[in-house]
Short mmCIF file of C-alpha atoms and ligand atoms in Angstrom, two decimals:
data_model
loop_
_atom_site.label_atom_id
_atom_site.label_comp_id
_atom_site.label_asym_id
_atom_site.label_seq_id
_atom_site.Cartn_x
_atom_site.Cartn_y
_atom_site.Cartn_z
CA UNK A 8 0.00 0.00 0.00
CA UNK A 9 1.26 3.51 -0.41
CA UNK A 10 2.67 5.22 2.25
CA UNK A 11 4.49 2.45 3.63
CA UNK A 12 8.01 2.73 2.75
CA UNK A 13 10.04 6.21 2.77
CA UNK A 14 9.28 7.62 -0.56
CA UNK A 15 11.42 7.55 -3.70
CA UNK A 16 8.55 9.84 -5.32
CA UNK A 17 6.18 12.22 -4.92
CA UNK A 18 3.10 13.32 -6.91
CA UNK A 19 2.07 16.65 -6.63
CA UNK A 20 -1.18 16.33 -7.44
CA UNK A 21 -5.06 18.40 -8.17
CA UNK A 22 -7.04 20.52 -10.75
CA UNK A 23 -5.36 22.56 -13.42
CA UNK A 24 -4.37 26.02 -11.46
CA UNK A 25 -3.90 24.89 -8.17
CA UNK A 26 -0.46 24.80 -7.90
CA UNK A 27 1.20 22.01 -9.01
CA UNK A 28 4.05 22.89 -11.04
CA UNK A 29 5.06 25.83 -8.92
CA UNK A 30 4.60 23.83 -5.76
CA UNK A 31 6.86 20.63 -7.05
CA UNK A 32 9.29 22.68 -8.50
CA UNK A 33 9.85 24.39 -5.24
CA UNK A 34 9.41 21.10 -3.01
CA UNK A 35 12.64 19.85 -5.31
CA UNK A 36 14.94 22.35 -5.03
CA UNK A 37 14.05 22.37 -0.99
CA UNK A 38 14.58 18.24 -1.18
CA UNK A 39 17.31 18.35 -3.88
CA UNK A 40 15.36 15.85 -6.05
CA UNK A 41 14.64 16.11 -10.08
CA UNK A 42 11.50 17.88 -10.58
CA UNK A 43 9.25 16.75 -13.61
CA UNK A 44 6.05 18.19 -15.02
CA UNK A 45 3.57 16.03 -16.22
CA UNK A 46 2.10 18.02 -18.51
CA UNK A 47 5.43 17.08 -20.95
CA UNK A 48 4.26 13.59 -20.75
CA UNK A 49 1.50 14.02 -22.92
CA UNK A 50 1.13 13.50 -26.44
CA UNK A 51 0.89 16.05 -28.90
CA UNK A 52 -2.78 15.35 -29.29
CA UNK A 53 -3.61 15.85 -25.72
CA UNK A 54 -2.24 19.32 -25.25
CA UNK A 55 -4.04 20.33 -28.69
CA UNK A 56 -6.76 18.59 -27.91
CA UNK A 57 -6.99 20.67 -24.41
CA UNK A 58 -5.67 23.31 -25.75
CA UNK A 59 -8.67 23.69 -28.22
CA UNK A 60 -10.70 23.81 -24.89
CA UNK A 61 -12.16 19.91 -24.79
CA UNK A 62 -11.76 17.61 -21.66
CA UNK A 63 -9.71 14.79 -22.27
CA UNK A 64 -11.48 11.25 -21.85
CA UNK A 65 -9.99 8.32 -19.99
CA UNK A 66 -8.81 6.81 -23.07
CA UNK A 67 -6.48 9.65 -23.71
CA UNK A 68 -5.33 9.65 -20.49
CA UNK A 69 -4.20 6.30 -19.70
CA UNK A 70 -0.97 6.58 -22.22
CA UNK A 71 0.08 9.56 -20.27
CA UNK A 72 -0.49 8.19 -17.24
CA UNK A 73 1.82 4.83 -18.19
CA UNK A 74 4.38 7.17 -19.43
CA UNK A 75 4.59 8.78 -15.86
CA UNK A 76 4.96 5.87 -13.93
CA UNK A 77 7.17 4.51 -15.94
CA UNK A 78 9.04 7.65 -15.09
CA UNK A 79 8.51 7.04 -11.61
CA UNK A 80 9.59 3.40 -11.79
CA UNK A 81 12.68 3.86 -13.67
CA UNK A 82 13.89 6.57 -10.85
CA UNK A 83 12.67 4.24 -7.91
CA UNK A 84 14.28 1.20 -9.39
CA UNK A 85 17.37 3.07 -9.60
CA UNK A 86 17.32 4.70 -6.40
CA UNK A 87 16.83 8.10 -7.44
CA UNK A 88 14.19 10.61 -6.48
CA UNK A 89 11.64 12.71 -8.22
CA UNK A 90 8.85 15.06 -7.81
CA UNK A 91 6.47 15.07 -10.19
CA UNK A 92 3.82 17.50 -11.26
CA UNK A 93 0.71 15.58 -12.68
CA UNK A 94 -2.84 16.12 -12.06
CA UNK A 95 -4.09 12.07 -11.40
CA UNK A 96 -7.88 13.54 -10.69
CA UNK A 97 -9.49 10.21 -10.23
CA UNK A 98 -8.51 6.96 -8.16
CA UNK A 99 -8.10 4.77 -10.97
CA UNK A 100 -5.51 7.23 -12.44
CA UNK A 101 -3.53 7.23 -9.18
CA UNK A 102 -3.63 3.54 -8.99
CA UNK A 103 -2.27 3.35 -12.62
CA UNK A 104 0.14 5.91 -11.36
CA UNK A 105 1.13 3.75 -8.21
CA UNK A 106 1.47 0.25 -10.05
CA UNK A 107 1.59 -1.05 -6.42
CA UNK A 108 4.48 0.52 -5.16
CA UNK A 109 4.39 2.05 -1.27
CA UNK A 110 7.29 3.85 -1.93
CA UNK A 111 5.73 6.61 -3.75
CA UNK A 112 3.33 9.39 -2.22
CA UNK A 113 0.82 11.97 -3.42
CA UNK A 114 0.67 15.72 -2.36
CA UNK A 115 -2.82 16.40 -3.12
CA UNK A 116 -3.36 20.72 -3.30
CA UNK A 117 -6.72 21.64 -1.95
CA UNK A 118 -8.26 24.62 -3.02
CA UNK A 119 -11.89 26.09 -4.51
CA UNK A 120 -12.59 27.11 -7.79
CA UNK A 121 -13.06 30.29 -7.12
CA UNK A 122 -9.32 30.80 -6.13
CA UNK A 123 -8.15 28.98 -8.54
CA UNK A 124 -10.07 30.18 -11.38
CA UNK A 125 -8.61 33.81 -10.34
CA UNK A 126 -5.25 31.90 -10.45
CA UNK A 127 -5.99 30.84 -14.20
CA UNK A 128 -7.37 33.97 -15.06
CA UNK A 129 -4.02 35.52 -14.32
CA UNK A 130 -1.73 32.88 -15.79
CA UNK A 131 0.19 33.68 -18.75
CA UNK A 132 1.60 31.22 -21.69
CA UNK A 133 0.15 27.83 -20.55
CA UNK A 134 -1.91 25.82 -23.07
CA UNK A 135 -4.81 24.87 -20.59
CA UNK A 136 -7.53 27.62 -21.26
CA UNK A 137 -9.19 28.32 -17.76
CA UNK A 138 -12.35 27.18 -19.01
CA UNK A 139 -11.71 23.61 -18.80
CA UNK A 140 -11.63 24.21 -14.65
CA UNK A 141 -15.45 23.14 -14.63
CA UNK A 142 -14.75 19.68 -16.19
CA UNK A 143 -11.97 19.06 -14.36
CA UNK A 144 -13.67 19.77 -10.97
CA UNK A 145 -16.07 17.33 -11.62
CA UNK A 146 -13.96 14.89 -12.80
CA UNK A 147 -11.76 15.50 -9.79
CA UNK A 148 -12.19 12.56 -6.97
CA UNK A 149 -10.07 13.64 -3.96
CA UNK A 150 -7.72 11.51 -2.53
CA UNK A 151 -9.35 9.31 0.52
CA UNK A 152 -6.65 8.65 3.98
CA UNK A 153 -6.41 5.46 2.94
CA UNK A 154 -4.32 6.16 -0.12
CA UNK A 155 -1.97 7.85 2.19
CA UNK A 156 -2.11 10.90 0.24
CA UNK A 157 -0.21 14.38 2.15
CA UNK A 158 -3.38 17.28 1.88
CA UNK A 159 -2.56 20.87 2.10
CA UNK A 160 -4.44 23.66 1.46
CA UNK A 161 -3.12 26.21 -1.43
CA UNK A 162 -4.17 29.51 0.22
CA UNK A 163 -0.99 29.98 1.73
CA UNK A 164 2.34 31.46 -0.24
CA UNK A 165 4.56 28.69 -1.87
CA UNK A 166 6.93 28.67 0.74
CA UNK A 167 3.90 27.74 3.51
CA UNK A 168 3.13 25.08 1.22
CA UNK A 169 6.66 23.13 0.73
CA UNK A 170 7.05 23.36 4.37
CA UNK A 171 3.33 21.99 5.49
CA UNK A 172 4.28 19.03 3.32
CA UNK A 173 8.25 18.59 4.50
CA UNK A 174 6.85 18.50 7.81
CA UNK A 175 3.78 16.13 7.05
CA UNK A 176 6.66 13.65 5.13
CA UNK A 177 8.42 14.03 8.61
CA UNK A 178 11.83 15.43 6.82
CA UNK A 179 13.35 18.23 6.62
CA UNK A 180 15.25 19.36 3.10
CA UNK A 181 18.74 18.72 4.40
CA UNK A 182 18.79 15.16 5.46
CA UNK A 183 17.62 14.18 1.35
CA UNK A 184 20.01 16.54 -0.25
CA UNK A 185 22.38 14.38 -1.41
CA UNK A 186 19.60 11.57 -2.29
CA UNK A 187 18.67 13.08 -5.69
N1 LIG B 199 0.32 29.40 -3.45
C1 LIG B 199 0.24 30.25 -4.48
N2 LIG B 199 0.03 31.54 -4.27
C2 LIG B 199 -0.09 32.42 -5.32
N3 LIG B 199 -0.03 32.06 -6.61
C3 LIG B 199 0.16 30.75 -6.90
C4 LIG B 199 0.29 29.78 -5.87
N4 LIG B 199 0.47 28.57 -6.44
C5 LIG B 199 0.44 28.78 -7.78
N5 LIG B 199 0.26 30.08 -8.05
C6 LIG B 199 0.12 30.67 -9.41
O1 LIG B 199 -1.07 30.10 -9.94
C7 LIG B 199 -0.90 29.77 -11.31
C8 LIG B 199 -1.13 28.27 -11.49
O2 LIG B 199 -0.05 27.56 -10.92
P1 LIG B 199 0.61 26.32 -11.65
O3 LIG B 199 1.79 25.89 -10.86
O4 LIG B 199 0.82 26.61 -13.10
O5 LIG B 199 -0.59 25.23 -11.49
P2 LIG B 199 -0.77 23.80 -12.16
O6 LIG B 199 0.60 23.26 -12.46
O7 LIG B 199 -1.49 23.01 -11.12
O8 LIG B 199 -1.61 24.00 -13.37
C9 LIG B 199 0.49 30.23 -11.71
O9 LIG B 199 0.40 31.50 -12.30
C10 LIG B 199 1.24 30.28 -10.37
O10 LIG B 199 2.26 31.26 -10.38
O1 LIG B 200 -5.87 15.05 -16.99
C1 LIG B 200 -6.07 16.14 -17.52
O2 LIG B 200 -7.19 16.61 -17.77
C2 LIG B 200 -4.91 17.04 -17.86
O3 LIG B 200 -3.69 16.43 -17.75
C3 LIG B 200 -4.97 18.18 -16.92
O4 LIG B 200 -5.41 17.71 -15.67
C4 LIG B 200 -3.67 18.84 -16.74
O5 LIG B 200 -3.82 19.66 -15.68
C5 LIG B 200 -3.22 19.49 -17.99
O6 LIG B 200 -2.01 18.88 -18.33
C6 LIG B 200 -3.12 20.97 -17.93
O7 LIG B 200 -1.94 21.41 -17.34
P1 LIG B 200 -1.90 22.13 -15.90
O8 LIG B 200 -2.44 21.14 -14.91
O9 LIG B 200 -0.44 22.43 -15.70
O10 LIG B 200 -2.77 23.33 -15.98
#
């Protein structure tokens, strides 16, 4: 089960907007672990196919979704680290994610649409037009205990953020510097 064994990876996970690329980014350089968005995981198709302002189904999703964990496999079974941005809105997506493993945990980033459609609204060169937050609200299924997920809320600065989650992983940045 998740959660289990110290993690080799972390999923920064939640809606378009709320945070994830900005908040992994900055929870690597704190960790000293490789930072990767998901969103350059996709296929061509996807990001036109979002970026002409339609959802994408299940069926495009689950090639992405492979393509990440095999990301996230590859580092583990080398014994590397990674943070990865990637936004795994339904349980089925963060089991394909997970392929099993307990060594890899999600950072789920809670926040209302409201917020983060200002967010969006202000946003500038990103291929996701803000009116796709609807669809992916409802398609969003947040993350129950069980899957050992770390919640924090996003209405705090960046910095708030990386440390709520350091201190919910129990570890401070230093001790995993040299893990990367
Ligand atoms: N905690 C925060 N406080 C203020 N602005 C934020 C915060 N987190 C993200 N942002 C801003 O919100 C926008 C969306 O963030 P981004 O990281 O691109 O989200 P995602 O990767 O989930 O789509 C960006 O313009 C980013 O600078
Ligand atoms: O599953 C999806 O519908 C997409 O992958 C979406 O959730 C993801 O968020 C996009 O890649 C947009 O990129 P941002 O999340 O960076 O806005």
């Amino acid at each position: 089960m998740a959660g289990a064994e110290p993690p080799c990876a972390l999923i920064v996970m939640g809606v378009s907007g709320s945070g994830k690329s900005t908040v992994a980014e900055a929870l690597g350089k704190r960790l000293g672990w490789r930072f990767e968005d998901g969103d350059s995981f996709h296929p061509a198709s996807n990001v036109a196919k979002m970026a002409a302002g339609h959802p994408l189904t299940d069926e495009d999703r689950w090639p992405w979704l492979n393509a990440i964990a095999d990301e996230v496999e590859r580092t583990c079974k080398a014994d590397g680290h990674v943070i990865i941005a990637c936004s795994a809105l339904k349980h089925a997506y963060r089991d394909v994610l997970l392929r099993g493993r307990d060594d890899v945990r999600f950072v789920f980033l809670k926040g209302t649409q409201e917020l983060i459609a200002d967010r969006l609204a202000h946003r500038k060169g990103h291929f996701m037009p803000p009116e796709l937050l609807t669809s992916q609200f409802r398609t969003l299924e947040p993350p129950d205990a069980g899957e050992h997920v770390i919640t924090v809320s996003i209405d705090e600065t960046i910095e708030a953020i990386v440390d709520g989650v350091l201190r919910q992983l129990k570890f401070g940045g230093e001790k995993h510097k040299a893990m990367s």
